[in-house]
JSON list of C-alpha atoms in Angstrom, two decimals:
[
{"chain": "M", "resi": 11, "resn": "MET", "atom": "CA", "xyz": [8.13, -8.34, -26.20]},
{"chain": "M", "resi": 12, "resn": "ALA", "atom": "CA", "xyz": [10.74, -6.45, -24.19]},
{"chain": "M", "resi": 13, "resn": "VAL", "atom": "CA", "xyz": [10.09, -3.29, -26.20]},
{"chain": "M", "resi": 14, "resn": "TYR", "atom": "CA", "xyz": [6.67, -2.88, -24.54]},
{"chain": "M", "resi": 15, "resn": "ALA", "atom": "CA", "xyz": [8.46, -2.22, -21.25]},
{"chain": "M", "resi": 16, "resn": "GLN", "atom": "CA", "xyz": [9.95, 1.00, -22.71]},
{"chain": "M", "resi": 17, "resn": "PRO", "atom": "CA", "xyz": [13.58, 0.01, -21.95]},
{"chain": "M", "resi": 18, "resn": "GLY", "atom": "CA", "xyz": [16.35, 2.52, -21.46]},
{"chain": "M", "resi": 19, "resn": "SER", "atom": "CA", "xyz": [14.33, 5.21, -19.67]},
{"chain": "M", "resi": 20, "resn": "GLY", "atom": "CA", "xyz": [13.97, 6.14, -16.02]},
{"chain": "M", "resi": 21, "resn": "ALA", "atom": "CA", "xyz": [10.30, 7.17, -16.08]},
{"chain": "M", "resi": 22, "resn": "ARG", "atom": "CA", "xyz": [7.74, 5.26, -18.13]},
{"chain": "M", "resi": 23, "resn": "PHE", "atom": "CA", "xyz": [4.01, 5.58, -18.82]},
{"chain": "M", "resi": 24, "resn": "ASP", "atom": "CA", "xyz": [1.21, 3.20, -19.69]},
{"chain": "M", "resi": 25, "resn": "TRP", "atom": "CA", "xyz": [-2.52, 2.62, -19.26]},
{"chain": "M", "resi": 26, "resn": "GLY", "atom": "CA", "xyz": [-4.69, 0.31, -17.19]},
{"chain": "M", "resi": 27, "resn": "LEU", "atom": "CA", "xyz": [-4.30, -3.11, -15.68]},
{"chain": "M", "resi": 28, "resn": "THR", "atom": "CA", "xyz": [-2.38, -4.56, -18.63]},
{"chain": "M", "resi": 29, "resn": "GLY", "atom": "CA", "xyz": [0.03, -1.63, -18.76]},
{"chain": "M", "resi": 30, "resn": "ALA", "atom": "CA", "xyz": [0.64, -1.95, -15.01]},
{"chain": "M", "resi": 31, "resn": "ALA", "atom": "CA", "xyz": [1.38, -5.65, -15.40]},
{"chain": "M", "resi": 32, "resn": "GLU", "atom": "CA", "xyz": [3.85, -4.96, -18.21]},
{"chain": "M", "resi": 33, "resn": "LEU", "atom": "CA", "xyz": [5.73, -2.20, -16.40]},
{"chain": "M", "resi": 34, "resn": "GLY", "atom": "CA", "xyz": [5.52, -4.07, -13.10]},
{"chain": "M", "resi": 35, "resn": "ARG", "atom": "CA", "xyz": [7.81, -6.74, -14.58]},
{"chain": "M", "resi": 36, "resn": "VAL", "atom": "CA", "xyz": [10.67, -4.29, -15.11]},
{"chain": "M", "resi": 37, "resn": "CYS", "atom": "CA", "xyz": [10.19, -1.19, -12.94]},
{"chain": "M", "resi": 38, "resn": "ALA", "atom": "CA", "xyz": [11.41, -0.64, -9.39]},
{"chain": "M", "resi": 39, "resn": "ALA", "atom": "CA", "xyz": [8.25, 1.25, -8.38]},
{"chain": "M", "resi": 40, "resn": "LEU", "atom": "CA", "xyz": [4.80, 1.90, -9.80]},
{"chain": "M", "resi": 41, "resn": "VAL", "atom": "CA", "xyz": [2.56, 4.96, -9.52]},
{"chain": "M", "resi": 42, "resn": "VAL", "atom": "CA", "xyz": [-1.20, 4.48, -10.01]},
{"chain": "M", "resi": 43, "resn": "VAL", "atom": "CA", "xyz": [-3.28, 7.51, -11.05]},
{"chain": "M", "resi": 44, "resn": "ASP", "atom": "CA", "xyz": [-7.08, 7.37, -10.87]},
{"chain": "M", "resi": 45, "resn": "VAL", "atom": "CA", "xyz": [-8.11, 10.99, -10.36]},
{"chain": "M", "resi": 46, "resn": "LEU", "atom": "CA", "xyz": [-11.88, 10.34, -10.44]},
{"chain": "M", "resi": 47, "resn": "SER", "atom": "CA", "xyz": [-11.78, 8.92, -7.96]},
{"chain": "M", "resi": 48, "resn": "PHE", "atom": "CA", "xyz": [-9.78, 6.09, -6.37]},
{"chain": "M", "resi": 49, "resn": "THR", "atom": "CA", "xyz": [-6.36, 7.64, -5.84]},
{"chain": "M", "resi": 50, "resn": "THR", "atom": "CA", "xyz": [-7.89, 10.97, -4.84]},
{"chain": "M", "resi": 51, "resn": "ALA", "atom": "CA", "xyz": [-9.97, 9.10, -2.25]},
{"chain": "M", "resi": 52, "resn": "VAL", "atom": "CA", "xyz": [-6.84, 7.29, -1.05]},
{"chain": "M", "resi": 53, "resn": "GLU", "atom": "CA", "xyz": [-4.97, 10.58, -0.60]},
{"chain": "M", "resi": 54, "resn": "VAL", "atom": "CA", "xyz": [-7.88, 12.07, 1.37]},
{"chain": "M", "resi": 55, "resn": "ALA", "atom": "CA", "xyz": [-8.26, 9.01, 3.60]},
{"chain": "M", "resi": 56, "resn": "VAL", "atom": "CA", "xyz": [-4.53, 8.53, 4.25]},
{"chain": "M", "resi": 57, "resn": "SER", "atom": "CA", "xyz": [-4.09, 12.23, 4.97]},
{"chain": "M", "resi": 58, "resn": "ARG", "atom": "CA", "xyz": [-6.66, 11.79, 7.75]},
{"chain": "M", "resi": 59, "resn": "GLY", "atom": "CA", "xyz": [-4.78, 8.86, 9.24]},
{"chain": "M", "resi": 60, "resn": "MET", "atom": "CA", "xyz": [-6.62, 5.91, 7.71]},
{"chain": "M", "resi": 61, "resn": "ARG", "atom": "CA", "xyz": [-4.96, 2.83, 6.24]},
{"chain": "M", "resi": 62, "resn": "VAL", "atom": "CA", "xyz": [-6.53, 1.94, 2.90]},
{"chain": "M", "resi": 63, "resn": "HIS", "atom": "CA", "xyz": [-6.83, -1.58, 1.54]},
{"chain": "M", "resi": 64, "resn": "PRO", "atom": "CA", "xyz": [-7.40, -1.63, -2.24]},
{"chain": "M", "resi": 65, "resn": "PHE", "atom": "CA", "xyz": [-9.74, -4.33, -3.49]},
{"chain": "M", "resi": 66, "resn": "PRO", "atom": "CA", "xyz": [-11.33, -5.12, -6.87]},
{"chain": "M", "resi": 67, "resn": "TRP", "atom": "CA", "xyz": [-14.96, -4.07, -7.23]},
{"chain": "M", "resi": 68, "resn": "GLY", "atom": "CA", "xyz": [-17.38, -6.81, -6.22]},
{"chain": "M", "resi": 69, "resn": "GLU", "atom": "CA", "xyz": [-19.28, -8.51, -3.45]},
{"chain": "M", "resi": 70, "resn": "GLN", "atom": "CA", "xyz": [-16.17, -10.20, -2.06]},
{"chain": "M", "resi": 71, "resn": "ALA", "atom": "CA", "xyz": [-15.02, -6.88, -0.57]},
{"chain": "M", "resi": 72, "resn": "ALA", "atom": "CA", "xyz": [-17.44, -7.21, 2.35]},
{"chain": "M", "resi": 73, "resn": "GLU", "atom": "CA", "xyz": [-16.16, -10.69, 3.13]},
{"chain": "M", "resi": 74, "resn": "TYR", "atom": "CA", "xyz": [-12.57, -9.50, 2.95]},
{"chain": "M", "resi": 75, "resn": "GLY", "atom": "CA", "xyz": [-13.28, -6.54, 5.24]},
{"chain": "M", "resi": 76, "resn": "SER", "atom": "CA", "xyz": [-14.97, -8.79, 7.77]},
{"chain": "M", "resi": 77, "resn": "ARG", "atom": "CA", "xyz": [-12.02, -11.18, 7.71]},
{"chain": "M", "resi": 78, "resn": "ILE", "atom": "CA", "xyz": [-9.43, -8.47, 8.45]},
{"chain": "M", "resi": 79, "resn": "GLY", "atom": "CA", "xyz": [-11.62, -6.37, 10.75]},
{"chain": "M", "resi": 80, "resn": "ALA", "atom": "CA", "xyz": [-11.79, -3.33, 8.45]},
{"chain": "M", "resi": 81, "resn": "THR", "atom": "CA", "xyz": [-14.57, -0.96, 7.48]},
{"chain": "M", "resi": 82, "resn": "VAL", "atom": "CA", "xyz": [-15.71, -1.49, 3.88]},
{"chain": "M", "resi": 83, "resn": "ALA", "atom": "CA", "xyz": [-16.60, 1.46, 1.68]},
{"chain": "M", "resi": 84, "resn": "VAL", "atom": "CA", "xyz": [-19.88, 1.26, -0.24]},
{"chain": "M", "resi": 85, "resn": "GLY", "atom": "CA", "xyz": [-21.03, 2.76, -3.52]},
{"chain": "M", "resi": 86, "resn": "ARG", "atom": "CA", "xyz": [-21.58, 6.52, -3.60]},
{"chain": "M", "resi": 87, "resn": "ARG", "atom": "CA", "xyz": [-25.34, 6.11, -3.67]},
{"chain": "M", "resi": 88, "resn": "GLN", "atom": "CA", "xyz": [-25.38, 3.57, -0.84]},
{"chain": "M", "resi": 89, "resn": "THR", "atom": "CA", "xyz": [-23.98, 5.87, 1.85]},
{"chain": "M", "resi": 90, "resn": "SER", "atom": "CA", "xyz": [-25.96, 6.56, 5.01]},
{"chain": "M", "resi": 91, "resn": "SER", "atom": "CA", "xyz": [-25.40, 8.09, 8.42]},
{"chain": "M", "resi": 92, "resn": "GLU", "atom": "CA", "xyz": [-24.33, 4.65, 9.63]},
{"chain": "M", "resi": 93, "resn": "GLN", "atom": "CA", "xyz": [-22.16, 3.95, 6.55]},
{"chain": "M", "resi": 94, "resn": "PRO", "atom": "CA", "xyz": [-20.70, 7.25, 5.26]},
{"chain": "M", "resi": 95, "resn": "TRP", "atom": "CA", "xyz": [-17.53, 5.74, 3.75]},
{"chain": "M", "resi": 96, "resn": "SER", "atom": "CA", "xyz": [-17.45, 5.43, -0.04]},
{"chain": "M", "resi": 97, "resn": "LEU", "atom": "CA", "xyz": [-15.28, 6.08, -3.08]},
{"chain": "M", "resi": 98, "resn": "SER", "atom": "CA", "xyz": [-16.36, 9.73, -2.83]},
{"chain": "M", "resi": 99, "resn": "PRO", "atom": "CA", "xyz": [-13.41, 11.93, -1.83]},
{"chain": "M", "resi": 100, "resn": "ALA", "atom": "CA", "xyz": [-15.83, 14.56, -0.58]},
{"chain": "M", "resi": 101, "resn": "SER", "atom": "CA", "xyz": [-17.56, 12.13, 1.76]},
{"chain": "M", "resi": 102, "resn": "LEU", "atom": "CA", "xyz": [-14.25, 10.70, 2.97]},
{"chain": "M", "resi": 103, "resn": "SER", "atom": "CA", "xyz": [-13.09, 14.19, 3.88]},
{"chain": "M", "resi": 104, "resn": "THR", "atom": "CA", "xyz": [-15.84, 14.41, 6.54]},
{"chain": "M", "resi": 105, "resn": "ALA", "atom": "CA", "xyz": [-16.58, 10.76, 7.43]},
{"chain": "M", "resi": 106, "resn": "PRO", "atom": "CA", "xyz": [-15.40, 9.50, 10.83]},
{"chain": "M", "resi": 107, "resn": "VAL", "atom": "CA", "xyz": [-11.81, 8.31, 10.77]},
{"chain": "M", "resi": 108, "resn": "VAL", "atom": "CA", "xyz": [-11.42, 4.53, 10.93]},
{"chain": "M", "resi": 109, "resn": "ALA", "atom": "CA", "xyz": [-8.16, 2.65, 11.31]},
{"chain": "M", "resi": 110, "resn": "ASP", "atom": "CA", "xyz": [-8.59, 0.44, 8.24]},
{"chain": "M", "resi": 111, "resn": "LEU", "atom": "CA", "xyz": [-10.76, 1.06, 5.20]},
{"chain": "M", "resi": 112, "resn": "VAL", "atom": "CA", "xyz": [-11.34, -1.37, 2.34]},
{"chain": "M", "resi": 113, "resn": "LEU", "atom": "CA", "xyz": [-11.84, 0.80, -0.74]},
{"chain": "M", "resi": 114, "resn": "PRO", "atom": "CA", "xyz": [-13.06, -1.16, -3.77]},
{"chain": "M", "resi": 115, "resn": "SER", "atom": "CA", "xyz": [-13.11, 0.31, -7.27]},
{"chain": "M", "resi": 116, "resn": "PRO", "atom": "CA", "xyz": [-13.16, -1.22, -10.76]},
{"chain": "M", "resi": 117, "resn": "ASN", "atom": "CA", "xyz": [-10.08, 0.65, -12.00]},
{"chain": "M", "resi": 118, "resn": "GLY", "atom": "CA", "xyz": [-7.48, 2.21, -9.70]},
{"chain": "M", "resi": 119, "resn": "SER", "atom": "CA", "xyz": [-8.18, -0.11, -6.80]},
{"chain": "M", "resi": 120, "resn": "ALA", "atom": "CA", "xyz": [-8.09, -3.24, -8.97]},
{"chain": "M", "resi": 121, "resn": "ILE", "atom": "CA", "xyz": [-4.82, -2.09, -10.55]},
{"chain": "M", "resi": 122, "resn": "SER", "atom": "CA", "xyz": [-3.30, -1.34, -7.14]},
{"chain": "M", "resi": 123, "resn": "ALA", "atom": "CA", "xyz": [-4.39, -4.68, -5.70]},
{"chain": "M", "resi": 124, "resn": "ALA", "atom": "CA", "xyz": [-2.89, -6.55, -8.65]},
{"chain": "M", "resi": 125, "resn": "ALA", "atom": "CA", "xyz": [0.32, -4.49, -8.55]},
{"chain": "M", "resi": 126, "resn": "SER", "atom": "CA", "xyz": [0.71, -5.25, -4.86]},
{"chain": "M", "resi": 127, "resn": "ALA", "atom": "CA", "xyz": [1.40, -8.86, -5.78]},
{"chain": "M", "resi": 128, "resn": "THR", "atom": "CA", "xyz": [4.63, -7.79, -7.50]},
{"chain": "M", "resi": 129, "resn": "GLY", "atom": "CA", "xyz": [6.13, -6.76, -4.17]},
{"chain": "M", "resi": 130, "resn": "LEU", "atom": "CA", "xyz": [7.07, -3.35, -5.61]},
{"chain": "M", "resi": 131, "resn": "PRO", "atom": "CA", "xyz": [6.28, -0.10, -3.83]},
{"chain": "M", "resi": 132, "resn": "VAL", "atom": "CA", "xyz": [3.03, 1.18, -5.36]},
{"chain": "M", "resi": 133, "resn": "VAL", "atom": "CA", "xyz": [2.21, 4.87, -4.90]},
{"chain": "M", "resi": 134, "resn": "ALA", "atom": "CA", "xyz": [-1.25, 6.44, -5.18]},
{"chain": "M", "resi": 135, "resn": "ALA", "atom": "CA", "xyz": [-1.02, 9.77, -7.02]},
{"chain": "M", "resi": 136, "resn": "CYS", "atom": "CA", "xyz": [-3.59, 12.36, -8.03]},
{"chain": "M", "resi": 137, "resn": "LEU", "atom": "CA", "xyz": [-3.63, 16.04, -8.85]},
{"chain": "M", "resi": 138, "resn": "ARG", "atom": "CA", "xyz": [-3.62, 16.87, -5.14]},
{"chain": "M", "resi": 139, "resn": "ASN", "atom": "CA", "xyz": [-0.25, 15.25, -4.42]},
{"chain": "M", "resi": 140, "resn": "ALA", "atom": "CA", "xyz": [1.49, 14.81, -7.80]},
{"chain": "M", "resi": 141, "resn": "ARG", "atom": "CA", "xyz": [4.45, 17.05, -6.96]},
{"chain": "M", "resi": 142, "resn": "ALA", "atom": "CA", "xyz": [4.89, 15.43, -3.55]},
{"chain": "M", "resi": 143, "resn": "VAL", "atom": "CA", "xyz": [4.87, 11.99, -5.17]},
{"chain": "M", "resi": 144, "resn": "GLY", "atom": "CA", "xyz": [7.50, 13.04, -7.70]},
{"chain": "M", "resi": 145, "resn": "GLY", "atom": "CA", "xyz": [9.70, 14.46, -4.96]},
{"chain": "M", "resi": 146, "resn": "TRP", "atom": "CA", "xyz": [9.41, 11.33, -2.85]},
{"chain": "M", "resi": 147, "resn": "LEU", "atom": "CA", "xyz": [10.32, 9.10, -5.79]},
{"chain": "M", "resi": 148, "resn": "ARG", "atom": "CA", "xyz": [13.40, 11.20, -6.48]},
{"chain": "M", "resi": 149, "resn": "ARG", "atom": "CA", "xyz": [14.51, 11.06, -2.85]},
{"chain": "M", "resi": 150, "resn": "GLN", "atom": "CA", "xyz": [14.12, 7.28, -2.87]},
{"chain": "M", "resi": 151, "resn": "GLY", "atom": "CA", "xyz": [16.41, 7.05, -5.89]},
{"chain": "M", "resi": 152, "resn": "TYR", "atom": "CA", "xyz": [13.80, 6.05, -8.46]},
{"chain": "M", "resi": 153, "resn": "GLY", "atom": "CA", "xyz": [14.05, 7.35, -12.02]},
{"chain": "M", "resi": 154, "resn": "SER", "atom": "CA", "xyz": [17.31, 5.86, -13.24]},
{"chain": "M", "resi": 155, "resn": "THR", "atom": "CA", "xyz": [17.58, 3.15, -15.87]},
{"chain": "M", "resi": 156, "resn": "ALA", "atom": "CA", "xyz": [18.60, 0.81, -13.04]},
{"chain": "M", "resi": 157, "resn": "ALA", "atom": "CA", "xyz": [15.57, 1.75, -10.91]},
{"chain": "M", "resi": 158, "resn": "PRO", "atom": "CA", "xyz": [12.88, 2.97, -13.32]},
{"chain": "M", "resi": 159, "resn": "VAL", "atom": "CA", "xyz": [9.45, 4.09, -12.23]},
{"chain": "M", "resi": 160, "resn": "GLY", "atom": "CA", "xyz": [6.28, 3.25, -14.12]},
{"chain": "M", "resi": 161, "resn": "VAL", "atom": "CA", "xyz": [3.39, 5.74, -14.04]},
{"chain": "M", "resi": 162, "resn": "ILE", "atom": "CA", "xyz": [0.02, 4.14, -14.77]},
{"chain": "M", "resi": 163, "resn": "ALA", "atom": "CA", "xyz": [-3.08, 6.08, -15.79]},
{"chain": "M", "resi": 164, "resn": "ALA", "atom": "CA", "xyz": [-6.00, 3.91, -14.69]},
{"chain": "M", "resi": 165, "resn": "GLY", "atom": "CA", "xyz": [-8.57, 5.02, -17.25]},
{"chain": "M", "resi": 166, "resn": "GLU", "atom": "CA", "xyz": [-12.22, 4.01, -17.24]},
{"chain": "M", "resi": 167, "resn": "ARG", "atom": "CA", "xyz": [-14.17, 1.12, -18.76]},
{"chain": "M", "resi": 168, "resn": "TRP", "atom": "CA", "xyz": [-16.53, 0.94, -21.71]},
{"chain": "M", "resi": 169, "resn": "PRO", "atom": "CA", "xyz": [-19.66, -1.21, -21.20]},
{"chain": "M", "resi": 170, "resn": "ASP", "atom": "CA", "xyz": [-17.88, -4.12, -22.93]},
{"chain": "M", "resi": 171, "resn": "GLY", "atom": "CA", "xyz": [-15.08, -3.97, -20.35]},
{"chain": "M", "resi": 172, "resn": "SER", "atom": "CA", "xyz": [-12.44, -2.48, -22.66]},
{"chain": "M", "resi": 173, "resn": "LEU", "atom": "CA", "xyz": [-10.25, 0.40, -21.54]},
{"chain": "M", "resi": 174, "resn": "ARG", "atom": "CA", "xyz": [-11.49, 3.95, -22.05]},
{"chain": "M", "resi": 175, "resn": "PRO", "atom": "CA", "xyz": [-8.58, 6.38, -21.62]},
{"chain": "M", "resi": 176, "resn": "GLY", "atom": "CA", "xyz": [-9.53, 9.34, -19.44]},
{"chain": "M", "resi": 177, "resn": "VAL", "atom": "CA", "xyz": [-8.35, 12.92, -19.76]},
{"chain": "M", "resi": 178, "resn": "GLU", "atom": "CA", "xyz": [-8.27, 13.31, -15.98]},
{"chain": "M", "resi": 179, "resn": "ASP", "atom": "CA", "xyz": [-5.90, 10.38, -15.50]},
{"chain": "M", "resi": 180, "resn": "GLN", "atom": "CA", "xyz": [-3.60, 11.41, -18.33]},
{"chain": "M", "resi": 181, "resn": "LEU", "atom": "CA", "xyz": [-3.31, 14.88, -16.78]},
{"chain": "M", "resi": 182, "resn": "GLY", "atom": "CA", "xyz": [-2.74, 13.40, -13.32]},
{"chain": "M", "resi": 183, "resn": "ALA", "atom": "CA", "xyz": [-0.05, 11.05, -14.63]},
{"chain": "M", "resi": 184, "resn": "ALA", "atom": "CA", "xyz": [1.52, 13.89, -16.58]},
{"chain": "M", "resi": 185, "resn": "SER", "atom": "CA", "xyz": [1.67, 15.97, -13.41]},
{"chain": "M", "resi": 186, "resn": "VAL", "atom": "CA", "xyz": [3.70, 13.21, -11.73]},
{"chain": "M", "resi": 187, "resn": "LEU", "atom": "CA", "xyz": [5.93, 12.92, -14.82]},
{"chain": "M", "resi": 188, "resn": "ASP", "atom": "CA", "xyz": [6.42, 16.68, -14.78]},
{"chain": "M", "resi": 189, "resn": "ALA", "atom": "CA", "xyz": [7.77, 16.35, -11.23]},
{"chain": "M", "resi": 190, "resn": "LEU", "atom": "CA", "xyz": [10.09, 13.60, -12.51]},
{"chain": "M", "resi": 191, "resn": "SER", "atom": "CA", "xyz": [11.45, 15.62, -15.42]},
{"chain": "M", "resi": 192, "resn": "GLY", "atom": "CA", "xyz": [15.24, 15.54, -15.34]},
{"chain": "M", "resi": 193, "resn": "VAL", "atom": "CA", "xyz": [15.56, 12.16, -13.62]},
{"chain": "M", "resi": 194, "resn": "PRO", "atom": "CA", "xyz": [18.83, 10.43, -14.60]},
{"chain": "M", "resi": 195, "resn": "GLY", "atom": "CA", "xyz": [17.19, 7.93, -16.91]},
{"chain": "M", "resi": 196, "resn": "GLY", "atom": "CA", "xyz": [15.01, 10.48, -18.69]},
{"chain": "M", "resi": 197, "resn": "LEU", "atom": "CA", "xyz": [11.45, 9.97, -19.89]},
{"chain": "M", "resi": 198, "resn": "SER", "atom": "CA", "xyz": [10.35, 7.31, -22.35]},
{"chain": "M", "resi": 199, "resn": "VAL", "atom": "CA", "xyz": [8.67, 8.53, -25.53]},
{"chain": "M", "resi": 200, "resn": "GLU", "atom": "CA", "xyz": [5.33, 7.45, -24.07]},
{"chain": "M", "resi": 201, "resn": "ALA", "atom": "CA", "xyz": [5.98, 9.41, -20.89]},
{"chain": "M", "resi": 202, "resn": "ALA", "atom": "CA", "xyz": [7.13, 12.47, -22.83]},
{"chain": "M", "resi": 203, "resn": "MET", "atom": "CA", "xyz": [3.99, 12.41, -24.98]},
{"chain": "M", "resi": 204, "resn": "ALA", "atom": "CA", "xyz": [1.80, 12.14, -21.88]},
{"chain": "M", "resi": 205, "resn": "LEU", "atom": "CA", "xyz": [3.66, 15.11, -20.42]},
{"chain": "M", "resi": 206, "resn": "ALA", "atom": "CA", "xyz": [3.02, 17.08, -23.61]},
{"chain": "M", "resi": 207, "resn": "ALA", "atom": "CA", "xyz": [-0.71, 16.91, -22.85]},
{"chain": "M", "resi": 208, "resn": "LEU", "atom": "CA", "xyz": [-0.08, 18.79, -19.62]},
{"chain": "M", "resi": 209, "resn": "ALA", "atom": "CA", "xyz": [1.97, 21.47, -21.35]},
{"chain": "M", "resi": 210, "resn": "SER", "atom": "CA", "xyz": [-0.90, 22.09, -23.78]},
{"chain": "M", "resi": 211, "resn": "THR", "atom": "CA", "xyz": [-3.53, 22.36, -21.02]},
{"chain": "M", "resi": 212, "resn": "PRO", "atom": "CA", "xyz": [-3.51, 25.89, -19.57]},
{"chain": "M", "resi": 213, "resn": "ASP", "atom": "CA", "xyz": [-6.24, 25.20, -16.99]},
{"chain": "M", "resi": 214, "resn": "VAL", "atom": "CA", "xyz": [-6.07, 21.66, -15.64]},
{"chain": "M", "resi": 215, "resn": "PRO", "atom": "CA", "xyz": [-8.99, 21.98, -13.19]},
{"chain": "M", "resi": 216, "resn": "ALA", "atom": "CA", "xyz": [-11.23, 23.31, -15.97]},
{"chain": "M", "resi": 217, "resn": "ALA", "atom": "CA", "xyz": [-10.18, 20.43, -18.24]},
{"chain": "M", "resi": 218, "resn": "VAL", "atom": "CA", "xyz": [-11.04, 17.85, -15.59]},
{"chain": "M", "resi": 219, "resn": "ARG", "atom": "CA", "xyz": [-14.38, 19.50, -14.84]},
{"chain": "M", "resi": 220, "resn": "GLY", "atom": "CA", "xyz": [-15.20, 19.56, -18.55]},
{"chain": "M", "resi": 221, "resn": "CYS", "atom": "CA", "xyz": [-14.03, 16.07, -19.53]},
{"chain": "M", "resi": 222, "resn": "VAL", "atom": "CA", "xyz": [-16.42, 13.14, -19.84]},
{"chain": "M", "resi": 223, "resn": "SER", "atom": "CA", "xyz": [-15.61, 11.67, -16.42]},
{"chain": "M", "resi": 224, "resn": "GLY", "atom": "CA", "xyz": [-15.91, 15.03, -14.67]},
{"chain": "M", "resi": 225, "resn": "ARG", "atom": "CA", "xyz": [-19.21, 15.83, -16.33]},
{"chain": "M", "resi": 226, "resn": "GLU", "atom": "CA", "xyz": [-20.52, 12.34, -15.60]},
{"chain": "M", "resi": 227, "resn": "LEU", "atom": "CA", "xyz": [-19.87, 12.74, -11.88]},
{"chain": "M", "resi": 228, "resn": "ALA", "atom": "CA", "xyz": [-21.25, 16.27, -11.75]},
{"chain": "M", "resi": 229, "resn": "GLU", "atom": "CA", "xyz": [-24.41, 15.34, -13.63]},
{"chain": "M", "resi": 230, "resn": "SER", "atom": "CA", "xyz": [-24.87, 12.39, -11.25]},
{"chain": "M", "resi": 231, "resn": "GLY", "atom": "CA", "xyz": [-24.90, 14.74, -8.27]},
{"chain": "M", "resi": 232, "resn": "PHE", "atom": "CA", "xyz": [-21.26, 14.38, -7.22]},
{"chain": "M", "resi": 233, "resn": "ALA", "atom": "CA", "xyz": [-19.75, 17.67, -8.36]},
{"chain": "M", "resi": 234, "resn": "GLY", "atom": "CA", "xyz": [-18.19, 17.95, -4.91]},
{"chain": "M", "resi": 235, "resn": "ASP", "atom": "CA", "xyz": [-15.98, 14.97, -5.69]},
{"chain": "M", "resi": 236, "resn": "VAL", "atom": "CA", "xyz": [-14.72, 16.69, -8.81]},
{"chain": "M", "resi": 237, "resn": "GLU", "atom": "CA", "xyz": [-13.93, 19.84, -6.84]},
{"chain": "M", "resi": 238, "resn": "VAL", "atom": "CA", "xyz": [-11.87, 17.88, -4.32]},
{"chain": "M", "resi": 239, "resn": "ALA", "atom": "CA", "xyz": [-10.04, 16.11, -7.15]},
{"chain": "M", "resi": 240, "resn": "VAL", "atom": "CA", "xyz": [-9.10, 19.26, -9.10]},
{"chain": "M", "resi": 241, "resn": "GLN", "atom": "CA", "xyz": [-7.18, 20.86, -6.23]},
{"chain": "M", "resi": 242, "resn": "VAL", "atom": "CA", "xyz": [-3.62, 20.83, -7.59]},
{"chain": "M", "resi": 243, "resn": "ASP", "atom": "CA", "xyz": [-0.62, 20.16, -5.33]},
{"chain": "M", "resi": 244, "resn": "VAL", "atom": "CA", "xyz": [-2.40, 20.90, -2.08]},
{"chain": "M", "resi": 245, "resn": "SER", "atom": "CA", "xyz": [-1.09, 17.80, -0.30]},
{"chain": "M", "resi": 246, "resn": "ASP", "atom": "CA", "xyz": [2.31, 16.52, 0.81]},
{"chain": "M", "resi": 247, "resn": "VAL", "atom": "CA", "xyz": [0.91, 13.07, 1.62]},
{"chain": "M", "resi": 248, "resn": "VAL", "atom": "CA", "xyz": [2.42, 10.18, -0.38]},
{"chain": "M", "resi": 249, "resn": "PRO", "atom": "CA", "xyz": [0.36, 7.00, 0.09]},
{"chain": "M", "resi": 250, "resn": "VAL", "atom": "CA", "xyz": [2.56, 3.93, -0.48]},
{"chain": "M", "resi": 251, "resn": "LEU", "atom": "CA", "xyz": [1.14, 0.42, -0.79]},
{"chain": "M", "resi": 252, "resn": "ARG", "atom": "CA", "xyz": [3.12, -2.14, 1.12]},
{"chain": "M", "resi": 253, "resn": "GLN", "atom": "CA", "xyz": [1.84, -5.59, 2.08]},
{"chain": "M", "resi": 254, "resn": "GLY", "atom": "CA", "xyz": [-1.55, -4.71, 0.64]},
{"chain": "M", "resi": 255, "resn": "ILE", "atom": "CA", "xyz": [-2.11, -1.50, 2.60]},
{"chain": "M", "resi": 256, "resn": "PHE", "atom": "CA", "xyz": [-1.78, 2.16, 1.60]},
{"chain": "M", "resi": 257, "resn": "SER", "atom": "CA", "xyz": [-0.29, 4.31, 4.36]},
{"chain": "M", "resi": 258, "resn": "ALA", "atom": "CA", "xyz": [1.70, 7.55, 4.40]},
{"chain": "M", "resi": 259, "resn": "ALA", "atom": "CA", "xyz": [5.32, 7.24, 3.34]}
]
């Protein structure tokens, strides 16, 4: 139904792969937000000069990387001195710079890879660059009813594969929407309600540290990744996905 696309607004909001597919049919640009940790990792890697290739989680990533001549990131627990690249933003901040990095993940990367097929510009946003992303979208003319932008919170997955909304991604998406407040087309009701969550959160870093996803990472030994992710508006880098590759706008 057309109503699911939130017609008549310049900035729209939805969740996960299905939400991205729905808004991808009608929006002029998409923003993917996966704070813990895909889009944070993308911002860190692109800010260091790497080109990032999103890819769904799975064994095919190694084959794809070999085919295009790119380094393939491994799971956080599989890193070594020879293979330090992973979905960990903290490790990517110190790993050697490579020209091309395949960065698989089950949520943000899979959404980005699928959205790439639409041919739309797809932007990777996180808490670190939310204001920069909003400013770039405005300068490009996105946010009108004729050129709406869809902001997608990636969320996590329950064991049965269903979507588990995540506080960290809602706050990250809301931070982008906050930077888009006042666009000509206005915010959809869904976008406005997501933004309301930000207004009622006095300490965003503390909320992300204390949410389920933040605690899960910290208790698994990756508190450093959470600390990188909760740095708010420290980056002017806007990673844009074109022809399957994230690079700086």
